[in-house]
Coordinates of C-alpha atoms in Angstrom, one line a residue:
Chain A
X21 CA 2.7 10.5 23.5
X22 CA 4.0 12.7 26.3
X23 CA 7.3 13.2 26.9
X24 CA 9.7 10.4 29.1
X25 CA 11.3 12.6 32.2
X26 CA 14.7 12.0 32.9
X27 CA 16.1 10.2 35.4
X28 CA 18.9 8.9 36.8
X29 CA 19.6 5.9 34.9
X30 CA 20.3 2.9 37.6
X31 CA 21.3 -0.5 37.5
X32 CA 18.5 -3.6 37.4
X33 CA 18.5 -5.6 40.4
X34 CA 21.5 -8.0 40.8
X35 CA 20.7 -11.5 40.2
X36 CA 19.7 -13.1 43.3
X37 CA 22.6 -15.9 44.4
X38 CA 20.5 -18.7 44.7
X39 CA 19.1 -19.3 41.2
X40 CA 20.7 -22.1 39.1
X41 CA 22.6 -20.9 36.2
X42 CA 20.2 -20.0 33.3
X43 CA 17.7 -19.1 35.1
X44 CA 15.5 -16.4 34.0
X45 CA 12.6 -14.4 35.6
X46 CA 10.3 -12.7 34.0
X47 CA 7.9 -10.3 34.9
X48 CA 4.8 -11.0 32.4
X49 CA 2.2 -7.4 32.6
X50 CA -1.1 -9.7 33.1
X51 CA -3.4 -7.0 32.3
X52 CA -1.1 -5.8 28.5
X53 CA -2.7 -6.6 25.3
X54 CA -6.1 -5.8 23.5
X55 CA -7.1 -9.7 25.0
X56 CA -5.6 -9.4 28.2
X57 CA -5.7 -11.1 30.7
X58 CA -6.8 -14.3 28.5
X59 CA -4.2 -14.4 26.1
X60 CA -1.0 -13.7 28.6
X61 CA -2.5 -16.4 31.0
X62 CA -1.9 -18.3 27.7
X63 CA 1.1 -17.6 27.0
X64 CA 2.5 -17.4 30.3
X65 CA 1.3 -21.3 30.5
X66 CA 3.3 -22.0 27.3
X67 CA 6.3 -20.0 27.9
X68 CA 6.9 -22.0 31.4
X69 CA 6.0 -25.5 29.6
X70 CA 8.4 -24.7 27.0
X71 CA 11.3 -23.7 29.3
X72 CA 12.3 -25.5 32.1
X73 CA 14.4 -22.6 33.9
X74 CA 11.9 -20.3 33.5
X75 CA 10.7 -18.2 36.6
X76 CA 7.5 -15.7 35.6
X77 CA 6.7 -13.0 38.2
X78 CA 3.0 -12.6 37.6
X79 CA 1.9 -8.5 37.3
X80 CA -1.3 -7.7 37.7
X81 CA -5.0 -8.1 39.4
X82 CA -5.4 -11.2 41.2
X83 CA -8.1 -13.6 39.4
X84 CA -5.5 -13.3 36.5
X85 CA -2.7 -14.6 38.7
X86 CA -5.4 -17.2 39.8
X87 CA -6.1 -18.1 36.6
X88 CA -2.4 -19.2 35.5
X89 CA -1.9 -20.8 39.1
X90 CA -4.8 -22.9 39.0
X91 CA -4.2 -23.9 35.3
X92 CA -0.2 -24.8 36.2
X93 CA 0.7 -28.5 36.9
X94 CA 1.0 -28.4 40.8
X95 CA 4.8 -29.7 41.1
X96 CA 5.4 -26.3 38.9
X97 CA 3.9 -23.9 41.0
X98 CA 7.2 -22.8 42.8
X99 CA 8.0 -21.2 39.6
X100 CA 5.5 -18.9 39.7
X101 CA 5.5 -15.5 41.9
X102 CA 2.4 -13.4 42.1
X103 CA 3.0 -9.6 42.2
X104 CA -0.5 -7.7 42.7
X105 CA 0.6 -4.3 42.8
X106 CA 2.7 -1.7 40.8
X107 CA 4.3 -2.3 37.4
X108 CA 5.9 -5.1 35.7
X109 CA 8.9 -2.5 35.4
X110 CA 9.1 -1.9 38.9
X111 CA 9.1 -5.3 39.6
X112 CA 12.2 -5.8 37.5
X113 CA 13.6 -2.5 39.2
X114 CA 13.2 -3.9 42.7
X115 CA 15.1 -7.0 41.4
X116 CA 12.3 -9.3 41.7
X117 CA 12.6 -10.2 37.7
X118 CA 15.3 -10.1 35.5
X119 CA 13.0 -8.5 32.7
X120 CA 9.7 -7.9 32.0
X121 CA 6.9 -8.7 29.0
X122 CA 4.5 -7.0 28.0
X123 CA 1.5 -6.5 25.3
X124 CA 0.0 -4.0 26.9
X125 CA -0.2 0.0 26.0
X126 CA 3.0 0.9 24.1
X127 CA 3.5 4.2 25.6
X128 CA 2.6 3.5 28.7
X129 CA 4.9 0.7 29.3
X130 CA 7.9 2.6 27.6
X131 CA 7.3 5.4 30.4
X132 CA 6.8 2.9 33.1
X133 CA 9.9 1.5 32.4
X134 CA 12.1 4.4 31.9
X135 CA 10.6 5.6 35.2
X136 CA 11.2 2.3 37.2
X137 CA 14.6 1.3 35.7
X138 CA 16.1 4.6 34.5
X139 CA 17.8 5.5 31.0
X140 CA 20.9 5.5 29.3
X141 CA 23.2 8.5 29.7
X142 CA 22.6 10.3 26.8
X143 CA 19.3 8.7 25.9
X144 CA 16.2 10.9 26.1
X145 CA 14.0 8.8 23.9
X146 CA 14.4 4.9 24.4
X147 CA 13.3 3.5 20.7
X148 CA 11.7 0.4 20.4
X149 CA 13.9 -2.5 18.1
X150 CA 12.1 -4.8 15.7
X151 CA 14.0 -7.8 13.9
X152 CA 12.5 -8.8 10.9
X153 CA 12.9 -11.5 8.1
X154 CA 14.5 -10.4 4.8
X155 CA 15.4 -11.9 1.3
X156 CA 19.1 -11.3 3.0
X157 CA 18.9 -12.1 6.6
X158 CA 17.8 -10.4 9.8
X159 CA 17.7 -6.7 10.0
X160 CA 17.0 -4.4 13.1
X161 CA 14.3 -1.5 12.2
X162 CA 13.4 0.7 14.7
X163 CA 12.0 2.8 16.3
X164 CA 8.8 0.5 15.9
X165 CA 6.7 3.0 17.9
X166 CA 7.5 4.7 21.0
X167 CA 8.9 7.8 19.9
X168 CA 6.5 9.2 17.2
X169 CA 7.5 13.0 17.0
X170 CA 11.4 12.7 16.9
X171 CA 13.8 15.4 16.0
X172 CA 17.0 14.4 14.2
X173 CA 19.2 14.3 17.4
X174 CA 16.8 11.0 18.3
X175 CA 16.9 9.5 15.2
X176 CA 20.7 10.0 15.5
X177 CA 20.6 7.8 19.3
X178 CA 18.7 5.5 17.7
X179 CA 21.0 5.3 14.6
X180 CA 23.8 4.0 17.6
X181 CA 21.7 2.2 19.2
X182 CA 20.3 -0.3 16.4
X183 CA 23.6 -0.6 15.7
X184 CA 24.8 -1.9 19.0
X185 CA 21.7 -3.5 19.4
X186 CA 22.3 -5.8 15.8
X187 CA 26.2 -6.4 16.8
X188 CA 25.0 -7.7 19.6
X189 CA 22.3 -10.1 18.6
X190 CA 23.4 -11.2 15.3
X191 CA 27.2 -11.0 15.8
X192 CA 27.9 -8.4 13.5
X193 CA 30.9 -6.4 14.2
X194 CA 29.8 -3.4 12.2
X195 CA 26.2 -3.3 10.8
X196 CA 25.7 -1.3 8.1
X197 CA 23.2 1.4 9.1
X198 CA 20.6 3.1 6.6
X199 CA 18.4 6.2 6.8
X200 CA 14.8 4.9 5.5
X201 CA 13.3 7.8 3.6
X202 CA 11.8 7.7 -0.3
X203 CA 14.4 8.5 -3.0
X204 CA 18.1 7.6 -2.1
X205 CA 19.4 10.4 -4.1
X206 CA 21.3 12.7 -1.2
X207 CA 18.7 15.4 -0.2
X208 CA 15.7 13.1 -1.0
X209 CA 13.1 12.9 2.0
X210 CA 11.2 15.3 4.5
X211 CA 13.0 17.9 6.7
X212 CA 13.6 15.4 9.6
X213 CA 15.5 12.9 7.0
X214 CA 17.6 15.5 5.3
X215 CA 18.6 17.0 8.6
X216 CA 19.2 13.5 10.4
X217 CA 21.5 12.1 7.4
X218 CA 23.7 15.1 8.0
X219 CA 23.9 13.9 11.8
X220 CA 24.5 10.3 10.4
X221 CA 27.6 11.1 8.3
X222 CA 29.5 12.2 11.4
X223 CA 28.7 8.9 13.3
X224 CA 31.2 6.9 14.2
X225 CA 29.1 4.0 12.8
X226 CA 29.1 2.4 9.5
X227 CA 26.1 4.5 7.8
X228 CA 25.5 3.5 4.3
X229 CA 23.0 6.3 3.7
X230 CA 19.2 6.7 2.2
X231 CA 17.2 3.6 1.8
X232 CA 14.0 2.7 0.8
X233 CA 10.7 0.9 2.2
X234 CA 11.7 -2.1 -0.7
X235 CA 14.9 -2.1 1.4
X236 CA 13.1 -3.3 4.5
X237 CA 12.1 -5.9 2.7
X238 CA 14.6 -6.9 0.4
X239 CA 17.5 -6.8 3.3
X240 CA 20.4 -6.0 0.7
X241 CA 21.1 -2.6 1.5
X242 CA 22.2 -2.5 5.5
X243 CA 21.3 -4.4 8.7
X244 CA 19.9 -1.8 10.5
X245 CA 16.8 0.9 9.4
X246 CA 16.5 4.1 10.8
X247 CA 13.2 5.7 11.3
X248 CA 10.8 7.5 13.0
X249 CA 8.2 5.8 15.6
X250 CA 4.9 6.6 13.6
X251 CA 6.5 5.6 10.0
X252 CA 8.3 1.9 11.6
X253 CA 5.0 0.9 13.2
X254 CA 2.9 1.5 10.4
X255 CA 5.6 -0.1 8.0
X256 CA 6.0 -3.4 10.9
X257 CA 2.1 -3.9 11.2
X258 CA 1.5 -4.1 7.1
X259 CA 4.5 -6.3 6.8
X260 CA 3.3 -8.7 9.6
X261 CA -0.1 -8.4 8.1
X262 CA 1.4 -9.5 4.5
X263 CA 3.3 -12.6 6.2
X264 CA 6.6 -11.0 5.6
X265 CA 7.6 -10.5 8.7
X266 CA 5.8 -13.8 10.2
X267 CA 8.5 -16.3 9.3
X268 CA 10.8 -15.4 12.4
X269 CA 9.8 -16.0 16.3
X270 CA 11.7 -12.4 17.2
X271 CA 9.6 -10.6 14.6
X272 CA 6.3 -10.0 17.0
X273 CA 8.2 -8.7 19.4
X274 CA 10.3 -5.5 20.3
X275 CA 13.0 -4.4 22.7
X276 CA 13.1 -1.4 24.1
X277 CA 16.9 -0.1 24.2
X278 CA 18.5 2.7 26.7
X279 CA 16.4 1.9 29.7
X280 CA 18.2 -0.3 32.6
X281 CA 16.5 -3.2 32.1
X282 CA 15.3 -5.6 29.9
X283 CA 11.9 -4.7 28.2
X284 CA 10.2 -6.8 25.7
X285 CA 6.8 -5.3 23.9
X286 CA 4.5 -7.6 22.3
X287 CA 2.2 -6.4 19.7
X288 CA -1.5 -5.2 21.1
X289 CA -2.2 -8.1 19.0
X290 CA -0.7 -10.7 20.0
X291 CA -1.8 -14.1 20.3
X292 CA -0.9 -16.6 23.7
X293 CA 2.0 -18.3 21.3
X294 CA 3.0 -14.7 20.6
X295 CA 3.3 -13.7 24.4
X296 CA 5.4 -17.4 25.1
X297 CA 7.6 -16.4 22.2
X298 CA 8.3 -12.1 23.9
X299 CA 8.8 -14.1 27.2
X300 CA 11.6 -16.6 25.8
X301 CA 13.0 -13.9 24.1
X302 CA 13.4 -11.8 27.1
X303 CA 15.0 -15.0 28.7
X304 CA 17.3 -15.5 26.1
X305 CA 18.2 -11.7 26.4
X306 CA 18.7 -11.9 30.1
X307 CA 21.0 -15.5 29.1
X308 CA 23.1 -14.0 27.3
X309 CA 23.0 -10.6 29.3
X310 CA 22.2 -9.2 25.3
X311 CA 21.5 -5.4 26.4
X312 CA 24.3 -5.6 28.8
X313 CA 26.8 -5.8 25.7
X314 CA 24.5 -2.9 23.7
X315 CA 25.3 -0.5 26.3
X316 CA 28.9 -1.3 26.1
X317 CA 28.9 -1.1 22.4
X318 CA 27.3 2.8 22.5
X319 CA 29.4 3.6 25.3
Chain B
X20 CA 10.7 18.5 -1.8
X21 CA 9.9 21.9 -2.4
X22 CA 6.4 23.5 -2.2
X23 CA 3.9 24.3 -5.1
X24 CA 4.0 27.9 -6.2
X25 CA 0.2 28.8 -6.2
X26 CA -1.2 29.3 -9.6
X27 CA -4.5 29.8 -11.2
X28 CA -6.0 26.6 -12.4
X29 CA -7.3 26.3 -15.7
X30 CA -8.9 23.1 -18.2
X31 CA -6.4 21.1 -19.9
X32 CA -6.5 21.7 -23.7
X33 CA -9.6 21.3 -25.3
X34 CA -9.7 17.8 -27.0
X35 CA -9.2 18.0 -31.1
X36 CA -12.3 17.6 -33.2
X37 CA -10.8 15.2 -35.7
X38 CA -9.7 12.3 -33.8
X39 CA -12.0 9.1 -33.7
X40 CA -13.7 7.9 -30.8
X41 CA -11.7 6.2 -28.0
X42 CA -8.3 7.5 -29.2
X43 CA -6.1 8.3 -26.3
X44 CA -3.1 10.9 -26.7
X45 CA -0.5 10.2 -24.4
X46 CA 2.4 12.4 -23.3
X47 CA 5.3 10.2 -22.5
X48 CA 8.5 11.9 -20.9
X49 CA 11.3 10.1 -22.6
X50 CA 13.8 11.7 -19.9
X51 CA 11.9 9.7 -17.0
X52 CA 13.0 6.8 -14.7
X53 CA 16.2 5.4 -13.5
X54 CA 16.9 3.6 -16.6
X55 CA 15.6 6.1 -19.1
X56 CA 15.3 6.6 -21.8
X57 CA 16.1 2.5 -22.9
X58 CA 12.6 1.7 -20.4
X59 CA 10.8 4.0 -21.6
X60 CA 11.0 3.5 -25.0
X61 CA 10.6 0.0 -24.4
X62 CA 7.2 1.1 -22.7
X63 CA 5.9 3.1 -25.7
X64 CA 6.6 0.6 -28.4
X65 CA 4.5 -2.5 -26.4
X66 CA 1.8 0.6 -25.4
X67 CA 1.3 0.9 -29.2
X68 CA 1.7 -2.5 -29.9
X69 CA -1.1 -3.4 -27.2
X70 CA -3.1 -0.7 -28.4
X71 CA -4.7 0.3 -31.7
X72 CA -6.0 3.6 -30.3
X73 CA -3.4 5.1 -29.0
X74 CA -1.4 8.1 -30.1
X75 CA 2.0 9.1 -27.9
X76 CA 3.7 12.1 -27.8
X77 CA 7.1 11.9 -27.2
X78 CA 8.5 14.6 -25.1
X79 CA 12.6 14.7 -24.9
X80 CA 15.6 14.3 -26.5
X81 CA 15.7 13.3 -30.5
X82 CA 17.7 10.4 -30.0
X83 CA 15.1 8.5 -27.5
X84 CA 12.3 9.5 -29.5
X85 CA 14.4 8.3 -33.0
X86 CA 14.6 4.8 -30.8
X87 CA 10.9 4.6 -30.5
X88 CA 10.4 5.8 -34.5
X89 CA 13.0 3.3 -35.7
X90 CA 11.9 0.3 -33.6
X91 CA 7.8 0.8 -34.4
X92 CA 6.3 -0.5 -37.7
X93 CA 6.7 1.8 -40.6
X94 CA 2.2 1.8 -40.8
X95 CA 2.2 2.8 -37.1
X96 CA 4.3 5.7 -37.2
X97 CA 1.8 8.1 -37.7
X98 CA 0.7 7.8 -34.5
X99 CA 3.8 8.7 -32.6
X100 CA 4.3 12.7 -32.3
X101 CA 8.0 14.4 -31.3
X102 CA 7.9 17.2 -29.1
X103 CA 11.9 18.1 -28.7
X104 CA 11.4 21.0 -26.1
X105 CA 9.0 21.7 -22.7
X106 CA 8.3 19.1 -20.5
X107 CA 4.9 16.7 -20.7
X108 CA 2.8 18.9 -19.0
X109 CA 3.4 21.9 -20.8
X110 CA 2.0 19.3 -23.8
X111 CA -0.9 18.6 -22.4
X112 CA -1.4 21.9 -20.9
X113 CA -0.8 23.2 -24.8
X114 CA -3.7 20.3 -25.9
X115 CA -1.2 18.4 -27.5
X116 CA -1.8 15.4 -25.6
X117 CA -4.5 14.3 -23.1
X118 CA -2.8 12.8 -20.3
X119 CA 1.3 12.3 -19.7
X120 CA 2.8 9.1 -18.2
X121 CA 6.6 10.4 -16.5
X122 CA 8.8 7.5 -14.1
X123 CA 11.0 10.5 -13.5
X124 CA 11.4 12.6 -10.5
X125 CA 8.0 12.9 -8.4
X126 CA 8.8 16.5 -7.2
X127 CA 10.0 17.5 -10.3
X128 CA 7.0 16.0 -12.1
X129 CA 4.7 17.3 -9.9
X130 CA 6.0 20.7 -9.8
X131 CA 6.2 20.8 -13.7
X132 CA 2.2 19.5 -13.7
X133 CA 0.9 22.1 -11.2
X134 CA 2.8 24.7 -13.2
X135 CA 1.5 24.0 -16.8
X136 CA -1.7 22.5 -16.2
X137 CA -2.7 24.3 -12.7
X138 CA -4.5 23.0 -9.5
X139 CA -8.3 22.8 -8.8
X140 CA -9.7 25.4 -6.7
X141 CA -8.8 24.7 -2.9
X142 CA -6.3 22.5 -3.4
X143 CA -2.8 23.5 -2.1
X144 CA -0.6 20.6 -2.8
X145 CA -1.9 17.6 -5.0
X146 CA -1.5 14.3 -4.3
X147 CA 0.0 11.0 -5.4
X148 CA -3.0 8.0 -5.4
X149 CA -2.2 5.1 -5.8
X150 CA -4.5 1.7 -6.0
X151 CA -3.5 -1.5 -4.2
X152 CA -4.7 -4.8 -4.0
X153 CA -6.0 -6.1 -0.6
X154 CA -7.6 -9.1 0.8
X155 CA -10.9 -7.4 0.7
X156 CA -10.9 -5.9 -2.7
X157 CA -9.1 -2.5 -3.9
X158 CA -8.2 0.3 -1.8
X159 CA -6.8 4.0 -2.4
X160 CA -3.8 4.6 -0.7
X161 CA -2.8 8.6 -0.9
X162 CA -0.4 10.5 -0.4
X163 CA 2.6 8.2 -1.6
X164 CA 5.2 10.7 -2.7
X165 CA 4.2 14.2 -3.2
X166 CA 3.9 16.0 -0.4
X167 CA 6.1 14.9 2.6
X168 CA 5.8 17.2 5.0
X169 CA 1.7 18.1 5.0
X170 CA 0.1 19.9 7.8
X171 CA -3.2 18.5 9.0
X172 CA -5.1 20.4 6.4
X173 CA -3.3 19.3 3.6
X174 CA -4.4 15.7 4.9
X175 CA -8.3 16.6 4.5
X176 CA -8.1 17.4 1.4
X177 CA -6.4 14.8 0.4
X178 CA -9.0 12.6 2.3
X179 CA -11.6 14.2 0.0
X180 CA -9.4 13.7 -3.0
X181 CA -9.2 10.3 -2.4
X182 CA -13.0 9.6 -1.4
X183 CA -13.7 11.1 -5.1
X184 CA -11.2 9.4 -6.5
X185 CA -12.4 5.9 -5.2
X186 CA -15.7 6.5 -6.0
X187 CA -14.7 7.4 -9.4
X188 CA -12.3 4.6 -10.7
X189 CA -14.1 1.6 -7.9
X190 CA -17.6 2.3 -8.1
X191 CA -17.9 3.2 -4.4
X192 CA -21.2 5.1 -4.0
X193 CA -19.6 6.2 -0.5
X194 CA -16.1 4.8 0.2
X195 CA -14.8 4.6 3.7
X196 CA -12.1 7.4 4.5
X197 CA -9.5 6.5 6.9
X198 CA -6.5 8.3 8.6
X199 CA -3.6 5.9 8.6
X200 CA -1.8 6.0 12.3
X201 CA -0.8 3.7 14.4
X202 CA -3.0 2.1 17.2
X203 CA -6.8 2.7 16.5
X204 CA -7.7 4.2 19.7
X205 CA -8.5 7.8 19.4
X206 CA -5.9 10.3 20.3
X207 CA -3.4 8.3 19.3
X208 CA -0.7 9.1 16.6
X209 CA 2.1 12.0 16.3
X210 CA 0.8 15.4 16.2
X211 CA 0.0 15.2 12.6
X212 CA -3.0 13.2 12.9
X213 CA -4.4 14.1 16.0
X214 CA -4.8 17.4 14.7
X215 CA -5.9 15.9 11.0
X216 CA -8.7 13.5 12.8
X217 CA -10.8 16.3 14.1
X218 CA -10.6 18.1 10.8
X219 CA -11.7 14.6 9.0
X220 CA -14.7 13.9 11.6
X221 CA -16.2 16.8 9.9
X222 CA -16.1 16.2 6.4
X223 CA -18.9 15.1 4.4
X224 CA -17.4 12.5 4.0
X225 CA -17.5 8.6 4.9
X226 CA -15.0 8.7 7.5
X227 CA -14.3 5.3 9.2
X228 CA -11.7 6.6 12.1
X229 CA -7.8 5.8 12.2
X230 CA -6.6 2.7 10.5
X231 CA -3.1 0.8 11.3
X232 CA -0.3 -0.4 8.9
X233 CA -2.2 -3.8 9.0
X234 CA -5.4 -2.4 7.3
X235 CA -3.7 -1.1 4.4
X236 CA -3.1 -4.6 3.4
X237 CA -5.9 -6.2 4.7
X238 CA -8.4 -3.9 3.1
X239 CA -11.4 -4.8 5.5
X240 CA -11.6 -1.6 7.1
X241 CA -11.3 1.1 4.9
X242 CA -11.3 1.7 0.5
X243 CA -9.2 4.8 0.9
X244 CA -6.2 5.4 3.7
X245 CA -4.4 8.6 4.1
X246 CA -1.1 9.4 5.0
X247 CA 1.4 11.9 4.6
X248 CA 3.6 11.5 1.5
X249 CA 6.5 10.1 3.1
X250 CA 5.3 7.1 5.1
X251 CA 2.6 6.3 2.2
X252 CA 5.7 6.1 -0.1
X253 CA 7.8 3.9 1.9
X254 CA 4.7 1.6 2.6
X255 CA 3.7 1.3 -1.1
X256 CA 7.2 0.8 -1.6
X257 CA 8.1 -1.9 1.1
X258 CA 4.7 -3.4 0.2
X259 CA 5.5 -3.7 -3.6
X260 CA 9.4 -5.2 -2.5
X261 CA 7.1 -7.9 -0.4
X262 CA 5.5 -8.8 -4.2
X263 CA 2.1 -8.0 -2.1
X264 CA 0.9 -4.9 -4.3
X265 CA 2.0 -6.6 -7.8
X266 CA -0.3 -8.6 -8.3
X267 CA -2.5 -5.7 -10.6
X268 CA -1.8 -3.7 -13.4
X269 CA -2.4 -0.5 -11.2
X270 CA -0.2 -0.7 -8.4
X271 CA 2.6 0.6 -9.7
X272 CA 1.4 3.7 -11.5
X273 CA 0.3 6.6 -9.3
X274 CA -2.1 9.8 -10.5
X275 CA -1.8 13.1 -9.2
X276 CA -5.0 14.8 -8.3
X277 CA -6.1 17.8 -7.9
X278 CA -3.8 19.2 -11.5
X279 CA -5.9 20.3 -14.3
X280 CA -4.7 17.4 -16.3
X281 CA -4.3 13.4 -15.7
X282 CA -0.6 12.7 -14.7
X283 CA 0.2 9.5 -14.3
X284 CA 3.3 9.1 -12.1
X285 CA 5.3 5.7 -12.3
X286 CA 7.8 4.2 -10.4
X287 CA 11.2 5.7 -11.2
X288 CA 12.5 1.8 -11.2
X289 CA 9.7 0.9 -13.6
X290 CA 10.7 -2.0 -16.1
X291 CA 9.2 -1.3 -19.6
X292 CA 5.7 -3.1 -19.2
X293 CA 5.5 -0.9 -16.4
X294 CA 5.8 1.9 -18.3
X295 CA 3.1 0.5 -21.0
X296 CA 0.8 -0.4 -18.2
X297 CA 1.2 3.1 -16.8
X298 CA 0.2 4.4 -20.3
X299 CA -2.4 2.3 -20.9
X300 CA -3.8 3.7 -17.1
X301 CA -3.4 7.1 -18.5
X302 CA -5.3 6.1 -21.9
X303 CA -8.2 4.4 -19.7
X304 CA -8.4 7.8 -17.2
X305 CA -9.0 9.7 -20.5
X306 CA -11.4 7.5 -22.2
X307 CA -13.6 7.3 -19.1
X308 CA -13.3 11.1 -18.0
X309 CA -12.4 9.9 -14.3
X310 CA -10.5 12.8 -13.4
X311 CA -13.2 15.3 -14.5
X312 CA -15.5 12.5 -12.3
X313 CA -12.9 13.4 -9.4
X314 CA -13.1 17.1 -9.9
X315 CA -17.1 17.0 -10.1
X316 CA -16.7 14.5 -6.9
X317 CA -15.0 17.2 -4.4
X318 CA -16.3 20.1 -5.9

């Protein structure tokens, strides 16, 4: 995965004045996903019969656009825009969404986006977030797979960044933060681990130290796991594929956090119902202006 | 974890002419396991209670080994054996025993194994296997612990390790090899296993491509996976948290390959039936010569 270029991080479009309250517009990447365009044509259909305040801004060739028009009930076509080219990122940058979807490629739409919409000061390598299911509750593991060669000043940003990201989406005022590695004994792990926990312990955050795979599961041990790109997604896709993580709507889709905008990834995967569920969870994101209060809480 | 100091290899003791046909001699480090030595002696007294062939060696301190003494039968002491100094290995190594069962520190155990017993001829840093149950049947999972920081190479051998291995404890005539990563396209992963791919493509060797988290449980696309040490440990252990990889008596048990010895490796949380089934995996390695299999396998 090549390496993001910074850029000035910039502001998503302001909200236009006209739209009701609770509306949401989503930019949905028509051409993302190992079944694309079938499957988001899909799921764009159920995500707009499901919510009534739902705007989609269409991304991608034409006879996929088609296909959603001509399958929408006519007296529902005014929700729908049709954007034929550039990205569903710069669509959101240009203030025509208030977020974007997508299943598509995951690197490519993590550099799309930090292109289009900018980073976080102090954020090099925007991390994608996961929620899954636990014995316990919800916990936030990431990064789930955009930054696979990390160096312990990442995992560090990230570290901050789950934690904002699971005060703000599951009202905890100070998640406990955990280091995933194998052993919890202090010094256990590879090179990257030992040298990030010594980054951790100066955090102001409230890092409870080593944890272990059985910890992703079990949920006991802290609310937010720490790890590497290539480890989370290999550790998300077996849990998913053992119904662990299946029980939740959030769990099949991440956020990507430190870019200006609201960014959603769907699994390559994913199914129609899966793409519905990314796209009302980008709405409910955009709602509750979610990432909005994550960059306050790391600021 | 710290590497392997090179050393030559050499045979593990030559078996002793006097014992009868199917008796197993197993090293048990008394000292092993987060709740040793009250586990482990626990193990050893249902491993000789479920098995009338079976002779341990206990290796540690006087007063775990008195435990196991006190607690078995007066008829069956005869086949328990105290070693008070040394490690395991150095047991085996000195053909006091023909395979050791330790839940104690991987590193340390694996250190302590390649030191006494020595490695097989080309290989560097030996492995942790392990065996899990998968939709599709069983499949090797390597490395899940030893080596956490491997360098492409490392990973080939390992590949070949693990071929040999499945072929020799599932019957495989030609197991499929593949390289656990994440997204199946090629070129994609970290560094690691880009670099590791190319070496694998040209191995004699049945190799099936990259493999996602999702296969490991599924089982459908490969019989062996491998992955560096310190994702395959947190998988195996977020895996056996999920209750997905308990369902068999081998899952939690690991064997190192590569030593000239059979080590079996359990979990430093294992109960005491976990410690008996480790033992019992370390009596049935023996009986059926499936390490020497493995060694003819790669060499």
């Amino acid at each position: 995965m090549g390496r993001v270029v910074p850029e000035q991080w910039r502001p998503t479009g302001v909200p236009a004045p006209h739209r009701e309250p609770g509306t949401a517009r989503i930019a949905v990447d028509l051409l993302g996903g190992d079944h694309a365009p079938a499957v988001v044509v899909d799921g764009a259909l159920r995500a707009v019969d499901d919510d009534p305040s739902l705007h989609l801004t269409l991304v991608g060739p034409a006879e996929a656009a088609d296909a959603v028009l001509a399958a929408v009930h006519p007296a529902q076509r005014h929700r729908l825009t049709t954007v034929l080219g550039g990205t569903a990122a710069e669509a959101v940058a240009a203030g025509r969404a208030d977020a974007l979807v997508s299943a598509g490629d995951t690197a490519v739409t993590v550099l799309s986006a930090a292109r289009a919409l900018g980073r976080w000061p102090g954020v090099r390598r925007p991390p994608l977030a996961a929620v899954l299911p636990t014995a316990a509750g919800r916990l936030v593991l990431l990064d789930v797979g955009s930054t696979v060669d990390p160096d312990e000043q990442t995992l560090a940003t990230h570290a901050r960044l789950g934690a904002a990201y699971a005060a703000a989406i599951h009202d905890l005022p100070e998640p406990r933060v955990g280091l995933l590695t194998i052993g919890t004994e202090r010094g256990k792990g590879d090179q990257l681990r030992r040298a990030a926990a010594r980054l951790l312990e100066d955090l102001p955050l409230r890092y409870v130290g080593l944890v272990e795979g059985s910890d992703v599961v079990l949920g006991a041990a802290a609310d937010v796991v720490v790890t590497d790109g290539f480890t989370g997604n290999v550790l998300l896709k077996a849990l998913e594929a053992a119904h662990v993580a299946k029980n939740t709507d959030e769990t099949r889709a991440a956020v990507l956090l430190g870019v200006g905008g609201i960014v959603v990834v769907c699994h390559g995967a994913a199914t129609g119902p899966d793409l519905a569920r990314g796209i009302a969870f980008a709405a409910d994101l955009h709602r509750h202006r979610r990432i909005d209060v994550v960059q306050r809480g790391i600021a």
